Short mmCIF file of C-alpha atoms in Angstrom, two decimals:
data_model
loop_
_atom_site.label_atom_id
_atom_site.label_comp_id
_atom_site.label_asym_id
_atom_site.label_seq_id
_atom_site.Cartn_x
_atom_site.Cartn_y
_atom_site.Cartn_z
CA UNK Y 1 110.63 107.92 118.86
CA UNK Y 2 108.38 105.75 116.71
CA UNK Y 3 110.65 105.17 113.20
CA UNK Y 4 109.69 103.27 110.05
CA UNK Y 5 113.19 102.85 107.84
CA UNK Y 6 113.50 101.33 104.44
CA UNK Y 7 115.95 99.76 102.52
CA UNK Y 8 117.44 97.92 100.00
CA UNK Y 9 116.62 99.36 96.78
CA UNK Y 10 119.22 99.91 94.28
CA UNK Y 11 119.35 99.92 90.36
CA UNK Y 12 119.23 96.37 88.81
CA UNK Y 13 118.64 95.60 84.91
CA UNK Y 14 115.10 94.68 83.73
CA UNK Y 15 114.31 90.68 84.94
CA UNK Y 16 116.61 91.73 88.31
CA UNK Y 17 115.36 91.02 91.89
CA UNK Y 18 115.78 93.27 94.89
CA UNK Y 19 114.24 92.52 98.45
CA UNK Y 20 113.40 95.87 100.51
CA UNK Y 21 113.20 95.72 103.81
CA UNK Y 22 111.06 98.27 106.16
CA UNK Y 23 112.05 98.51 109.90
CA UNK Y 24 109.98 99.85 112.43
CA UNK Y 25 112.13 101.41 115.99
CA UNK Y 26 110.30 102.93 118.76
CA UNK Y 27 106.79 101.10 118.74
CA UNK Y 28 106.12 97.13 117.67
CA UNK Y 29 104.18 96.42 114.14
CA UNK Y 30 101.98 93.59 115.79
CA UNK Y 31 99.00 95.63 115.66
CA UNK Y 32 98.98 96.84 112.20
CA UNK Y 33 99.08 96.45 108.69
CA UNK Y 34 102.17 97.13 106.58
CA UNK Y 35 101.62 99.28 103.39
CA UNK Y 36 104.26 99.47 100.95
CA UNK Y 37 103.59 102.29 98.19
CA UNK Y 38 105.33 103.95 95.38
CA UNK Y 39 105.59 106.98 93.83
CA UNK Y 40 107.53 107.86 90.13
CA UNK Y 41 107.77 111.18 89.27
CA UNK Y 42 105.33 112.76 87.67
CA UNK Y 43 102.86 110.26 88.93
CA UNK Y 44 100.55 110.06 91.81
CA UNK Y 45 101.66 107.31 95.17
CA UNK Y 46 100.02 103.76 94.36
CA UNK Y 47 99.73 101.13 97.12
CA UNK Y 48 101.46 98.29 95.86
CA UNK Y 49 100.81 95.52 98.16
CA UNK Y 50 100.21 94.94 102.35
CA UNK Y 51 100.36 92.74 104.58
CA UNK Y 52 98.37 92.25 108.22
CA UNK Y 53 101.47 91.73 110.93
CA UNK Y 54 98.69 89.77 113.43
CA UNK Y 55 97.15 87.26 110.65
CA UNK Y 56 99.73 87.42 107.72
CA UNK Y 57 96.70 88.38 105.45
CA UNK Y 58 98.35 89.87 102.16
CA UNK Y 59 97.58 91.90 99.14
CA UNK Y 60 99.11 92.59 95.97
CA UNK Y 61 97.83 95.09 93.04
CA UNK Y 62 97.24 93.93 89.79
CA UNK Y 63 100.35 95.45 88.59
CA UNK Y 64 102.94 93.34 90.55
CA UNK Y 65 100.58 90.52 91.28
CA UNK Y 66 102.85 86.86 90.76
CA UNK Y 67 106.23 89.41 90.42
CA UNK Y 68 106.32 90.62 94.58
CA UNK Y 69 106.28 88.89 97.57
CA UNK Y 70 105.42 90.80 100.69
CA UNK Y 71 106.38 89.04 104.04
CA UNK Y 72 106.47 89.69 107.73
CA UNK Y 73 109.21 88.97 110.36
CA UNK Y 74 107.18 90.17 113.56
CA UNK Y 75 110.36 89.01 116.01
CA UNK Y 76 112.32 91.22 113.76
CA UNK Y 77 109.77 93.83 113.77
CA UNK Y 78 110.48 93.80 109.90
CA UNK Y 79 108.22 93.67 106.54
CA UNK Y 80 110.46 92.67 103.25
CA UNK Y 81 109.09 92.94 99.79
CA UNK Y 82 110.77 91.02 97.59
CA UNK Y 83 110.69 92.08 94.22
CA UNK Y 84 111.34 89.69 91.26
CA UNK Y 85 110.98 90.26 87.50
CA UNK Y 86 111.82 93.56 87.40
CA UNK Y 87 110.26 95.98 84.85
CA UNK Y 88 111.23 99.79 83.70
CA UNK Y 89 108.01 100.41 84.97
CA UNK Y 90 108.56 99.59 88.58
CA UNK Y 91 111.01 102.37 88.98
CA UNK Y 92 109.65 104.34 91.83
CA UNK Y 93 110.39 105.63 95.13
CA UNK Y 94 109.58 102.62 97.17
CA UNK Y 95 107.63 103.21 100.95
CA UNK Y 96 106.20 101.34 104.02
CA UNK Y 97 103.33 103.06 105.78
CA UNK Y 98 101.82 101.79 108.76
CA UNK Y 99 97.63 101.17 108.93
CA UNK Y 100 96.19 100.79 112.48
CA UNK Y 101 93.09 99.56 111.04
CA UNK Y 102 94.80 96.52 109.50
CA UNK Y 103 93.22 97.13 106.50
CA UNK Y 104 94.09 94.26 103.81
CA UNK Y 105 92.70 95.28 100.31
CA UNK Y 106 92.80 98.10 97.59
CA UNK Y 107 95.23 100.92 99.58
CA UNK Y 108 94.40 104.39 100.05
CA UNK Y 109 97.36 106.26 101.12
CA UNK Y 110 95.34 108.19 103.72
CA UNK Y 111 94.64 105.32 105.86
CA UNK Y 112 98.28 105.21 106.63
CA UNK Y 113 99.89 107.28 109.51
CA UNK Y 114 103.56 106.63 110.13
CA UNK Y 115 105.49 106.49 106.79
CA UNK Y 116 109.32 105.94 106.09
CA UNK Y 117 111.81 107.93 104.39
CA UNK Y 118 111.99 106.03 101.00
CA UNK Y 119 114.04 103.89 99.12
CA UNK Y 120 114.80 104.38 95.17
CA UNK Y 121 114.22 101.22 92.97
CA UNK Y 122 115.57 101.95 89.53
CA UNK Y 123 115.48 99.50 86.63
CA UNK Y 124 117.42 100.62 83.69
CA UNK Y 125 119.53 98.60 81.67
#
């Protein structure tokens, strides 16, 4: 059965670092693009950055540009966002999405078809 599975987020103090990490089980991520969006509450799901697992082409949105790193481990069958320079802001429910199109640009949620269960990112001092 074709998973995605996040994880790693946590609650760290504004300036804090986490790395997420998004599995895939069941099928191999070599023929799409990795999404990873979040959603606070209240507030609609924004695509946050991608990444192409068959050229390594990446994408960041404004908001997070120079703070996240998005990366790929395709032996792994992995995709880690690494998360530096935290803000308040950033808190979220964190996701990775899968795009067959390998779409590498502005996200729209509905290009997505598998999605993962989530992984809370809270930054509160």
């Amino acid at each position: 059965q074709a998973q995605l599975v996040e994880s790693g987020g946590g609650l760290v103090q504004p300036g804090g670092s986490l790395r997420l990490s998004c599995a895939a089980s069941g099928f191999t991520l070599d023929h799409y693009a990795i999404g990873w969006f979040r959603q606070a509450p209240g507030k609609e799901r924004e695509g946050v950055s991608c990444i192409s697992m068959s050229d390594g082409r990446t994408y960041y949105a404004d908001s997070v540009k120079g703070r996240f790193t998005i990366s790929r481990d395709n032996a792994q069958n992995t995709v880690y966002l690494q998360m530096n320079s935290l803000k308040p802001e950033d808190t979220a429910v964190y996701y990775c999405a899968t795009d067959p199109q390998l779409r590498i640009g502005e996200m729209r949620s509905w290009w997505y078809d598998y999605w993962g269960q989530g992984t809370q990112v809270t930054v509160s001092s």
